[in-house]
mmCIF file of C-alpha atoms in Angstrom:
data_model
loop_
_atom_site.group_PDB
_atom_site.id
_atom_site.type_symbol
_atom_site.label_atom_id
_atom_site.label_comp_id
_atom_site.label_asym_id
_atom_site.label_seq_id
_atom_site.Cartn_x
_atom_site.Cartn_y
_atom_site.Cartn_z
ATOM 1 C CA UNK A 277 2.157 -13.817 -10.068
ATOM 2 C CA UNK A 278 -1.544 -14.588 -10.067
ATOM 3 C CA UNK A 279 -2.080 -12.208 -7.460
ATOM 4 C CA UNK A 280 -0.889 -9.717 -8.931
ATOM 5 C CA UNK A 281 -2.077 -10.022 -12.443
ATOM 6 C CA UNK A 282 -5.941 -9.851 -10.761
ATOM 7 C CA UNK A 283 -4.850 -6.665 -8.829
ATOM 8 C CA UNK A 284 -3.549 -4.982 -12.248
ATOM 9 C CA UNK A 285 -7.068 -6.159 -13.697
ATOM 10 C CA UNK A 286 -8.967 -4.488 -10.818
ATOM 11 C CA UNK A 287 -6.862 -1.515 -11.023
ATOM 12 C CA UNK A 288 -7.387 -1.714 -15.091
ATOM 13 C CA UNK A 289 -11.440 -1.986 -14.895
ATOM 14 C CA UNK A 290 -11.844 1.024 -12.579
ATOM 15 C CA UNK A 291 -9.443 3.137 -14.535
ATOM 16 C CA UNK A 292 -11.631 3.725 -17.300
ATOM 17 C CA UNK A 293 -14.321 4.970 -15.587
ATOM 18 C CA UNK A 294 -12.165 6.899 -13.443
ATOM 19 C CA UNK A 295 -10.482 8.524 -16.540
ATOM 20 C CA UNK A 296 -14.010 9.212 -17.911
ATOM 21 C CA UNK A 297 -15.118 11.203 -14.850
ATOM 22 C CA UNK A 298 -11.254 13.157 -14.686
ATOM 23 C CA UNK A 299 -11.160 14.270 -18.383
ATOM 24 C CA UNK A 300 -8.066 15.266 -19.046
ATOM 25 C CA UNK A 301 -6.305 14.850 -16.157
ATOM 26 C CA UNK A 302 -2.612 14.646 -16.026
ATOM 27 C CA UNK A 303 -0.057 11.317 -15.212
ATOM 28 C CA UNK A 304 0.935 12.758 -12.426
ATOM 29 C CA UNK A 305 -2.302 13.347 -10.841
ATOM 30 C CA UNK A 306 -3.663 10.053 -11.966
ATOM 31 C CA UNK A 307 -1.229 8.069 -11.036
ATOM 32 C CA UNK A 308 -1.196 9.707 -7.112
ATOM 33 C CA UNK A 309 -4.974 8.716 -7.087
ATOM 34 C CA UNK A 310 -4.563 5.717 -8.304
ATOM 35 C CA UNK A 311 -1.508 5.026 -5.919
ATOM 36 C CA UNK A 312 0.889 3.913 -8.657
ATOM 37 C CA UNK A 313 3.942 5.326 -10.027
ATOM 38 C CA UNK A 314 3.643 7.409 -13.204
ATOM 39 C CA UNK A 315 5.611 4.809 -14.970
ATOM 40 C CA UNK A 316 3.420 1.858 -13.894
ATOM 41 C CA UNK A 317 0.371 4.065 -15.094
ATOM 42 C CA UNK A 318 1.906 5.100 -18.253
ATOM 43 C CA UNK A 319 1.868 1.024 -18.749
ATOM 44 C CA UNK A 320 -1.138 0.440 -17.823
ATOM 45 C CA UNK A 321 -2.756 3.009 -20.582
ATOM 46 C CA UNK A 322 -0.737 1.060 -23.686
ATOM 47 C CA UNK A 323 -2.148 -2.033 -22.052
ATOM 48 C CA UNK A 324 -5.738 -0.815 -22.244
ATOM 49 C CA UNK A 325 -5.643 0.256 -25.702
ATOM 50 C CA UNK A 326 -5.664 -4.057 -26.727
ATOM 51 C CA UNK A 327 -8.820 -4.537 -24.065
ATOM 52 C CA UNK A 328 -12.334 -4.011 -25.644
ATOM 53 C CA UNK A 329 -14.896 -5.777 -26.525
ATOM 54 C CA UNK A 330 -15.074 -9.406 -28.984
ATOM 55 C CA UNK A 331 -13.867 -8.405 -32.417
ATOM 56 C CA UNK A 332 -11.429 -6.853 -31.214
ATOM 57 C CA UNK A 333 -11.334 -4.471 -33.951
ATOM 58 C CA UNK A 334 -11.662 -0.358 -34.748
ATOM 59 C CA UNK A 335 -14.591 -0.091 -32.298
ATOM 60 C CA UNK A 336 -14.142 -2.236 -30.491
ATOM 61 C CA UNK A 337 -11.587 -1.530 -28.717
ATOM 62 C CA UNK A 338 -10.528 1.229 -25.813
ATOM 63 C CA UNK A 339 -9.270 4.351 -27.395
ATOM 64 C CA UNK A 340 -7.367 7.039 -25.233
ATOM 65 C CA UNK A 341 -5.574 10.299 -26.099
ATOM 66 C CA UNK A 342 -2.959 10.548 -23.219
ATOM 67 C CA UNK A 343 0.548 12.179 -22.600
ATOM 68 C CA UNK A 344 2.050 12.773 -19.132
ATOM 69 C CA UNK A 345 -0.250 16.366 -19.720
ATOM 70 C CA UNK A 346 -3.348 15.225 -20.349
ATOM 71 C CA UNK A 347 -5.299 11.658 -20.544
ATOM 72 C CA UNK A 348 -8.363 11.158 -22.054
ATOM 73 C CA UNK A 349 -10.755 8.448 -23.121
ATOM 74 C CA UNK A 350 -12.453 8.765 -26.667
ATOM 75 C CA UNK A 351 -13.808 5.591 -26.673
ATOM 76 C CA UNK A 352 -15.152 3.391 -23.635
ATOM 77 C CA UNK A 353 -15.773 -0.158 -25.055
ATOM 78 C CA UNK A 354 -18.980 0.164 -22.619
ATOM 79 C CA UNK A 355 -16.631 0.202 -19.548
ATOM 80 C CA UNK A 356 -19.170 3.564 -18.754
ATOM 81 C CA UNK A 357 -22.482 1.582 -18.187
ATOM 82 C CA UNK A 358 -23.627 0.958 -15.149
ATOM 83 C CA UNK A 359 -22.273 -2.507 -13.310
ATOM 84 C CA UNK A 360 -24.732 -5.093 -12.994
ATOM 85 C CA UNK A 361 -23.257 -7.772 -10.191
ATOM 86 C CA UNK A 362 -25.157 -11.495 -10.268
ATOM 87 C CA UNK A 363 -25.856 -12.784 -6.532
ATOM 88 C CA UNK A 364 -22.911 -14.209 -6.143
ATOM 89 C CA UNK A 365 -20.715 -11.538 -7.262
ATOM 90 C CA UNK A 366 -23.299 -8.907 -4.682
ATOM 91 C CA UNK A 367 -22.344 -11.801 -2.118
ATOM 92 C CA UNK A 368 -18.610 -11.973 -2.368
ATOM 93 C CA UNK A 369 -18.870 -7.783 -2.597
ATOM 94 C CA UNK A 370 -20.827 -7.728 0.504
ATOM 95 C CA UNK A 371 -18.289 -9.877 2.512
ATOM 96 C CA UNK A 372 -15.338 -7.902 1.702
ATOM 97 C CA UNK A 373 -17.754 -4.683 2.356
ATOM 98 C CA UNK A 374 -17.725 -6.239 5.983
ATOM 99 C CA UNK A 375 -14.373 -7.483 6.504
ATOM 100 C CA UNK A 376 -13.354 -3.828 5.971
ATOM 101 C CA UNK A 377 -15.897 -1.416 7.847
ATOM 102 C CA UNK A 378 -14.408 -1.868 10.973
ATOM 103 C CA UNK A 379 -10.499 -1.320 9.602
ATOM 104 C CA UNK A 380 -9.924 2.258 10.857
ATOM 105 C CA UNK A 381 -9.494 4.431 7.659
ATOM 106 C CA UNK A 382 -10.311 1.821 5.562
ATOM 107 C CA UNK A 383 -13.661 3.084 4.277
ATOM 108 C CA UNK A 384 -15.863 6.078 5.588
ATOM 109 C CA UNK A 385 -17.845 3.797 7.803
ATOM 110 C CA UNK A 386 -21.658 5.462 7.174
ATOM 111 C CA UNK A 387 -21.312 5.002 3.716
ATOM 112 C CA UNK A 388 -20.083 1.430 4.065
ATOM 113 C CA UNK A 389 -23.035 0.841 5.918
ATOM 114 C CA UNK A 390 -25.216 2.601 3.462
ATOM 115 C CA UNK A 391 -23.911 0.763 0.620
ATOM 116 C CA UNK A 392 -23.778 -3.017 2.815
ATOM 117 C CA UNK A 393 -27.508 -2.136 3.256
ATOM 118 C CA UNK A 394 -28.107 -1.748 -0.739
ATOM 119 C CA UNK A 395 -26.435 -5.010 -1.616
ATOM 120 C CA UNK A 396 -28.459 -6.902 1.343
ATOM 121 C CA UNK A 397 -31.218 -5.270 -0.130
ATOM 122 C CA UNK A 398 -30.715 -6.391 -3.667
ATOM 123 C CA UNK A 399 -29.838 -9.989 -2.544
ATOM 124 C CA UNK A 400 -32.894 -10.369 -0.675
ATOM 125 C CA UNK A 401 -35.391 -8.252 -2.493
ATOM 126 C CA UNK A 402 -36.293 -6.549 0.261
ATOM 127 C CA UNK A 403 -36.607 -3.457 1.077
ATOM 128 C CA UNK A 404 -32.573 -1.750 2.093
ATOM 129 C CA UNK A 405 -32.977 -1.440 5.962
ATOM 130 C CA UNK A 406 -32.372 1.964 7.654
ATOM 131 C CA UNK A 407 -29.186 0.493 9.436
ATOM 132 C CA UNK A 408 -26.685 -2.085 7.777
ATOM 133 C CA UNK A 409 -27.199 -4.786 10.652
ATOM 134 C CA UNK A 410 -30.800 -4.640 12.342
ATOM 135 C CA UNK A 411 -30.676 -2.783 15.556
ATOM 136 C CA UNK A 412 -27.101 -1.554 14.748
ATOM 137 C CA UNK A 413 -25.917 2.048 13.850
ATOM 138 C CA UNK A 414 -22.234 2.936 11.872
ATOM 139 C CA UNK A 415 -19.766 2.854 14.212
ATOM 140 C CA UNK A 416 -18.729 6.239 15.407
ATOM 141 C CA UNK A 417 -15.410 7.209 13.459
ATOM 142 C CA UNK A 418 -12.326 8.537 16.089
ATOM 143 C CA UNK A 419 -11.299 12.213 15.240
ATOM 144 C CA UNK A 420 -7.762 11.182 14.688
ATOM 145 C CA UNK A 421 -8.894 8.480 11.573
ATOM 146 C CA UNK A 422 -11.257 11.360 10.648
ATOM 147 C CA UNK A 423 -9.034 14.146 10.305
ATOM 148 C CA UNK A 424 -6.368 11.341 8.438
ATOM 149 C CA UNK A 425 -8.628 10.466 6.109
ATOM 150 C CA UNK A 426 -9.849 14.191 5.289
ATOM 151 C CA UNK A 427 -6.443 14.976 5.028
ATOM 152 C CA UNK A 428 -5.538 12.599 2.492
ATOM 153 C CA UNK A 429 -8.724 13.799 0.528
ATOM 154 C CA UNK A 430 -7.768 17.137 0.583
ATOM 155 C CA UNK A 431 -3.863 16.673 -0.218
ATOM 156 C CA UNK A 432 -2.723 18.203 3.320
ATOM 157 C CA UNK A 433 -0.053 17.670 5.682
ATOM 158 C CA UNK A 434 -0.335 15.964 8.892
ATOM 159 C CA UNK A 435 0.784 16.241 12.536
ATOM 160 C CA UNK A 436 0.517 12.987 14.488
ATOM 161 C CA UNK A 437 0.743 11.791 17.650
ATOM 162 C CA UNK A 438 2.431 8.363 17.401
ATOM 163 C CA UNK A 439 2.916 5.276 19.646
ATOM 164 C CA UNK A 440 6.183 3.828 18.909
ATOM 165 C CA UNK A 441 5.453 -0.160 20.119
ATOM 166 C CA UNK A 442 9.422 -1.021 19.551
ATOM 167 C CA UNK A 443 10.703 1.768 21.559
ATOM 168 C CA UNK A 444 7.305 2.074 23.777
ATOM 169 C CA UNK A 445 6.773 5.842 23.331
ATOM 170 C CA UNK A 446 4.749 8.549 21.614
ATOM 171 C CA UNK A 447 5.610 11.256 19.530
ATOM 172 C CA UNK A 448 5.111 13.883 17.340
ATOM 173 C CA UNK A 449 5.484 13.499 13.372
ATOM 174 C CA UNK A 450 4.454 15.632 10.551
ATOM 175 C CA UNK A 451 4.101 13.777 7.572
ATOM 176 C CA UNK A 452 2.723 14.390 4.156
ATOM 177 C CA UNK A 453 -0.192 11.557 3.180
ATOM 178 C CA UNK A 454 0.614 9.195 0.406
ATOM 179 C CA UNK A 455 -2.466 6.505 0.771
ATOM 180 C CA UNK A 456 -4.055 4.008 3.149
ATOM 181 C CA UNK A 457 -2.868 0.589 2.723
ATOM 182 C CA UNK A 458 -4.476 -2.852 4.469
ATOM 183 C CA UNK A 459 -1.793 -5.151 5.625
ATOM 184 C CA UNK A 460 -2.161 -8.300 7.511
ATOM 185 C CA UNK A 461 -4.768 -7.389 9.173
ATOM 186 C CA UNK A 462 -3.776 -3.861 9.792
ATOM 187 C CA UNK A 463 -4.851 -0.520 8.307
ATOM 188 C CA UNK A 464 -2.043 2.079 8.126
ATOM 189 C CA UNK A 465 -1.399 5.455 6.717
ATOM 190 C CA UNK A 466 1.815 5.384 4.499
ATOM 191 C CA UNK A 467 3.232 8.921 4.201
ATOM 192 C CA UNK A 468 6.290 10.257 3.812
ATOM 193 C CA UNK A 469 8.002 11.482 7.476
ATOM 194 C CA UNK A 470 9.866 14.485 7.395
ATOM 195 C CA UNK A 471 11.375 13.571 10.867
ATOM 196 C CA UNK A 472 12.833 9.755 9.523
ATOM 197 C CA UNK A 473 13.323 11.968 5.856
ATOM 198 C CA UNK A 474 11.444 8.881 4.431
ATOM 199 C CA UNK A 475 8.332 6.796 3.669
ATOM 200 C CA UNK A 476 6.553 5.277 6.260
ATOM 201 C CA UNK A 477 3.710 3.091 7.814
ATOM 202 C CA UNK A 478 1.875 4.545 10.221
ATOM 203 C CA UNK A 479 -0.783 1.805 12.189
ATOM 204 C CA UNK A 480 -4.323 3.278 12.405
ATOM 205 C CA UNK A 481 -4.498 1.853 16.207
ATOM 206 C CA UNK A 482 -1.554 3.309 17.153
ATOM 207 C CA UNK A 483 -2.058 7.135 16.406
ATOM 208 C CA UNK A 484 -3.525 8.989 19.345
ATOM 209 C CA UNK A 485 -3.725 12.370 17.465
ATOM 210 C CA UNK A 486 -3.828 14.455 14.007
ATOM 211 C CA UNK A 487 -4.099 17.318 13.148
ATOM 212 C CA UNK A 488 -4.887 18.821 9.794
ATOM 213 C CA UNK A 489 -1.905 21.164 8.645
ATOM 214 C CA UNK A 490 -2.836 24.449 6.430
ATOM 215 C CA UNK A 491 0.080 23.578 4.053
ATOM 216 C CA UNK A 492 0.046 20.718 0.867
ATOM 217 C CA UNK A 493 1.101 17.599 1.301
ATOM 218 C CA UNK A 494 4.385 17.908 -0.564
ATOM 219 C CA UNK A 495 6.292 14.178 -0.478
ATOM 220 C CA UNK A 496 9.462 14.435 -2.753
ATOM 221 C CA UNK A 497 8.952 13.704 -6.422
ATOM 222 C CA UNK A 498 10.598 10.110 -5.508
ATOM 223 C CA UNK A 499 8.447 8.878 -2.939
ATOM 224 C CA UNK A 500 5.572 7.256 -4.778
ATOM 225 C CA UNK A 501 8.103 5.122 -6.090
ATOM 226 C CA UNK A 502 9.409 4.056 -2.759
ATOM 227 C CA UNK A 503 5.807 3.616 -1.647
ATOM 228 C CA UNK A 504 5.587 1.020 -4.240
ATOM 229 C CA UNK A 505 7.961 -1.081 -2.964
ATOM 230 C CA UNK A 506 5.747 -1.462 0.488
ATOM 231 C CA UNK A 507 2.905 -2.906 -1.972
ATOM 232 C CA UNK A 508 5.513 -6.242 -1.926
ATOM 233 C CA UNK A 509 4.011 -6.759 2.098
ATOM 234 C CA UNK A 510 1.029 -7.895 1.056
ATOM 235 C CA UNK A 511 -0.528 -10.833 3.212
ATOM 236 C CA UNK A 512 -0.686 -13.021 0.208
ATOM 237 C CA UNK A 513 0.098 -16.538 1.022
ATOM 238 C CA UNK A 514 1.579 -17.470 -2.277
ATOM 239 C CA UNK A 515 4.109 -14.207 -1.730
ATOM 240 C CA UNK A 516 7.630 -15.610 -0.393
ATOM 241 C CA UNK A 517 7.641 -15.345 3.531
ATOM 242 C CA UNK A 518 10.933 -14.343 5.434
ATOM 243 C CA UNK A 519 12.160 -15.304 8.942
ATOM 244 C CA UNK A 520 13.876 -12.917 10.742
ATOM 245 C CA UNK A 521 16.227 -12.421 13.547
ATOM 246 C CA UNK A 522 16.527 -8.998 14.924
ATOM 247 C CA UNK A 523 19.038 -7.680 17.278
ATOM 248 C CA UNK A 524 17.500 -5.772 20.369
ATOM 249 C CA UNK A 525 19.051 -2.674 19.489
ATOM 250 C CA UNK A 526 17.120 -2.558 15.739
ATOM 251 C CA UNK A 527 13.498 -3.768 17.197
ATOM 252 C CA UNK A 528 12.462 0.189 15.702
ATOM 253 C CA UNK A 529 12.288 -1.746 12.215
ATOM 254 C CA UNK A 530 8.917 -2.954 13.171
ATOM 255 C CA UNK A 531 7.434 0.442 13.104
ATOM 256 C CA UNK A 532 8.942 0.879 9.606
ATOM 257 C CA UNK A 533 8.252 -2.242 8.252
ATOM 258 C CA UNK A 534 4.889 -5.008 8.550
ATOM 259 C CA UNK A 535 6.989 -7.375 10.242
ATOM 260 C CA UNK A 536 5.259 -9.906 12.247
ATOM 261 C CA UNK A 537 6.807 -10.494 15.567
ATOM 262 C CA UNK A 538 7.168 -14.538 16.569
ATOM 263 C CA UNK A 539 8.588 -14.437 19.309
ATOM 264 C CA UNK A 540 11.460 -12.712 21.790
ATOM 265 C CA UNK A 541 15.078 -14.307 21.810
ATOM 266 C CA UNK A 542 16.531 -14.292 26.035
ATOM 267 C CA UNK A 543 18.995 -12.062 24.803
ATOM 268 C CA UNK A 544 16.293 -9.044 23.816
ATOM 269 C CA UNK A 545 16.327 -9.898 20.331
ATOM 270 C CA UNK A 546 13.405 -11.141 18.653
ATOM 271 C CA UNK A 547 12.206 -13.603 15.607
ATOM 272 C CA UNK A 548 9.802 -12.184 12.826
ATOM 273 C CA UNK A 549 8.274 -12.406 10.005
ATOM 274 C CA UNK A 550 7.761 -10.801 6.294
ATOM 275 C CA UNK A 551 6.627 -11.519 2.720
ATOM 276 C CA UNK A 552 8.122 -10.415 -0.175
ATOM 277 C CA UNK A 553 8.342 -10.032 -3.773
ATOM 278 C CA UNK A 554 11.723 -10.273 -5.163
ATOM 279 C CA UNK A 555 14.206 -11.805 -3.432
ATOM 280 C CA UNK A 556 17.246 -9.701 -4.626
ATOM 281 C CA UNK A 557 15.137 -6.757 -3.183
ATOM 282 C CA UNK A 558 14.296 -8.146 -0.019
ATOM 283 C CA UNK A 559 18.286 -9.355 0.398
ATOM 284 C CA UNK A 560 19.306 -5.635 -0.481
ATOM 285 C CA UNK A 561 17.027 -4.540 2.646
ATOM 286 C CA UNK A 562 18.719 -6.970 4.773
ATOM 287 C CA UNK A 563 22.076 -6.109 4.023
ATOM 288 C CA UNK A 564 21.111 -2.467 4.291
ATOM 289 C CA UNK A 565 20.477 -3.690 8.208
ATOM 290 C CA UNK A 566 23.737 -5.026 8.349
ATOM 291 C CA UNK A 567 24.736 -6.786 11.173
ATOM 292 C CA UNK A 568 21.104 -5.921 12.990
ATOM 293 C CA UNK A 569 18.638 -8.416 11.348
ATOM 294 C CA UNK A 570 19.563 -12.234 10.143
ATOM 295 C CA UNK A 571 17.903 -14.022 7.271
ATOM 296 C CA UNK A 572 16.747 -17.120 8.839
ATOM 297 C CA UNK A 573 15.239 -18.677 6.162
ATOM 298 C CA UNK A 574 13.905 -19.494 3.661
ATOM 299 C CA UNK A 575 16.949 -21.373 2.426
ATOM 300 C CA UNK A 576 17.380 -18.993 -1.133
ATOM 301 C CA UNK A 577 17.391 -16.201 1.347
ATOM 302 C CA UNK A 578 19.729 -16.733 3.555
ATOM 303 C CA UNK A 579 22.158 -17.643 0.520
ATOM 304 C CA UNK A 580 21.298 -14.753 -1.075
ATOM 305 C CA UNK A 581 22.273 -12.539 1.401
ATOM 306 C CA UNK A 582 25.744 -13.873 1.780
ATOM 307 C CA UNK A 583 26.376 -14.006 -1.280
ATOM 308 C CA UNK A 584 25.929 -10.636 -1.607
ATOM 309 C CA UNK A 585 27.689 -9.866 1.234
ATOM 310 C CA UNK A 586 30.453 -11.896 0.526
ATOM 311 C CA UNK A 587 30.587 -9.887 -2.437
ATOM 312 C CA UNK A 588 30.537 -6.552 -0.913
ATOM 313 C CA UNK A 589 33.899 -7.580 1.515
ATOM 314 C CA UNK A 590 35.371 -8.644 -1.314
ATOM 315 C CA UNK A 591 35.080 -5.612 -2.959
ATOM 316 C CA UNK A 592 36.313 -3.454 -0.030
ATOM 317 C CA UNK A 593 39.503 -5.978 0.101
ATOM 318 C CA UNK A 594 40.066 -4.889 -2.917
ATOM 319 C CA UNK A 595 39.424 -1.409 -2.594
ATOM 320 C CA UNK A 596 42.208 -0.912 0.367
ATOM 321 C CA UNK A 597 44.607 -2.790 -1.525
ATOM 322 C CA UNK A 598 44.471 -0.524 -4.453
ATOM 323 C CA UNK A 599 44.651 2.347 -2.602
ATOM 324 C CA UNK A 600 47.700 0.804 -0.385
ATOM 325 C CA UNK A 601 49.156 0.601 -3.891
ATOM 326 C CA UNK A 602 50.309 -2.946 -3.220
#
């Protein structure tokens, strides 16, 4: 719960000025930006009309004038002034600047560089160096991270050439861009996939090509909302953590899915792992697997899951005796 209160903080701070430099931008647009659903943002607005500055009174407070048209801020509590970070804030910046520049499609690496070289510079007083590390240059972008990255940018479709680890092969999919995301350890494009007719995470390492389509990225209206539900696979360690036991035939969920493979079972099959948020949503996914992946644990899991399945035969028992007529 923590961790996600402090990500809905981040997300609130930069919305202002975001909002201030978009005037009058609509829901829609800000929320696909912002990589939340129009509902979430909606929320997020009626939230920052309480925040404001100590007083807490008219002026003192955030004012907006929005409607799923049009969003606009009339008054900025100061949220527009320019940030002023102490050392240790710079610090803790300039670590996460570096844990990230070399995450394909994280960040466009020459300006992460440029920017690393700023803080150091502001830390140290010196003067910023010409590279970010001394004797090193930005490392050299691939074309394929590139052209994803420009794509998302400029709200275009993609063709990629994918490496499927499960199934050990490459092909082609044209997808439409939703956002980068940074799981685990891994960067991946999410996007919807007109092949699988669904959203999907595509790892950074794994695509070999892309190519810039001349038509819009055009994900159904629904599909930000699905995205959503991948922000539960966060590596956070006090998010629930599943064990799983997949069947040899369904090892394609791990190209769907950040599982975390544990290790391979004699018969093919293999153990995993996963976080997530809610348990009735992660027992709906399992069930939606059916007999193809096993809740191992943890122990609220695993009972979750039968019950619900226990449920569900029931329910067809029924069903077929009501339409015997007995």
């Amino acid at each position: 719960m923590t961790s996600r209160l402090s990500v809905r903080l981040a997300r609130l701070l930069n919305m202002v000025p975001y909002l201030i430099a978009n005037p009058g931008i609509s829901a829609a647009e800000a929320a696909a930006d912002l990589g939340v659903t129009t509902k979430q943002l909606m929320s997020d607005l009626n939230q920052l009309w309480m925040c404001g500055l100590p007083g807490y009174g008219p002026g003192d407070l955030i004012d907006l004038s929005f409607s799923e048209e049009s969003i606009e801020v009339t008054f900025s509590a100061g949220m527009d002034r320019p940030l002023r970070l102490t050392s240790t804030e710079a610090t803790a910046l300039l670590v996460a600047l570096r844990s990230i520049v070399d995450m394909p499609g994280m960040v466009d690496p020459s300006a992460a560089y440029a920017a690393i070289a700023k803080l150091e510079a502001a830390i140290t007083g010196a003067a910023p160096a010409p590279s970010a590390l001394p004797g090193a240059e930005p490392p050299v972008e691939p074309p394929e991270v590139a052209t994803v990255r420009a794509a998302l940018a400029d709200g275009r479709a993609l063709r990629l050439v994918y490496y499927s680890a499960s199934r050990d092969e490459v092909a082609e999919r044209v997808v439409d861009p939703i956002r980068i995301v940074l799981v685990d350890d891994n960067s991946y494009l999410q996007a919807w996939c007109r092949q699988a007719e669904g959203v999907r995470l595509f790892r950074f390492d794994r695509i070999e090509g892309a190519t810039e389509l001349d038509e819009p990225a055009v994900p159904p209206r629904d599909a930000t909302d699905r995205a959503a539900g991948l922000d539960l696979f966060q590596d956070d360690p006090s998010v629930p953590l599943a064990r799983l036991l997949i069947r040899a035939d369904h090892a394609w969920v791990l190209d769907q899915y950040p599982m975390h493979r544990v290790r391979s079972t004699p018969d093919g099959g293999l153990e995993a792992t996963m976080r997530f948020a809610t348990l009735d949503w992660m027992a709906r996914l399992l069930l939606g697997f059916g007999a193809g992946v096993t809740a191992l644990g943890p122990p609220e899991l695993v009972a979750a899951v039968r019950e619900r399945s226990t449920a569900a035969l029931a329910a067809y028992a029924e069903a077929g005796l009501a339409g015997s007529g007995i």
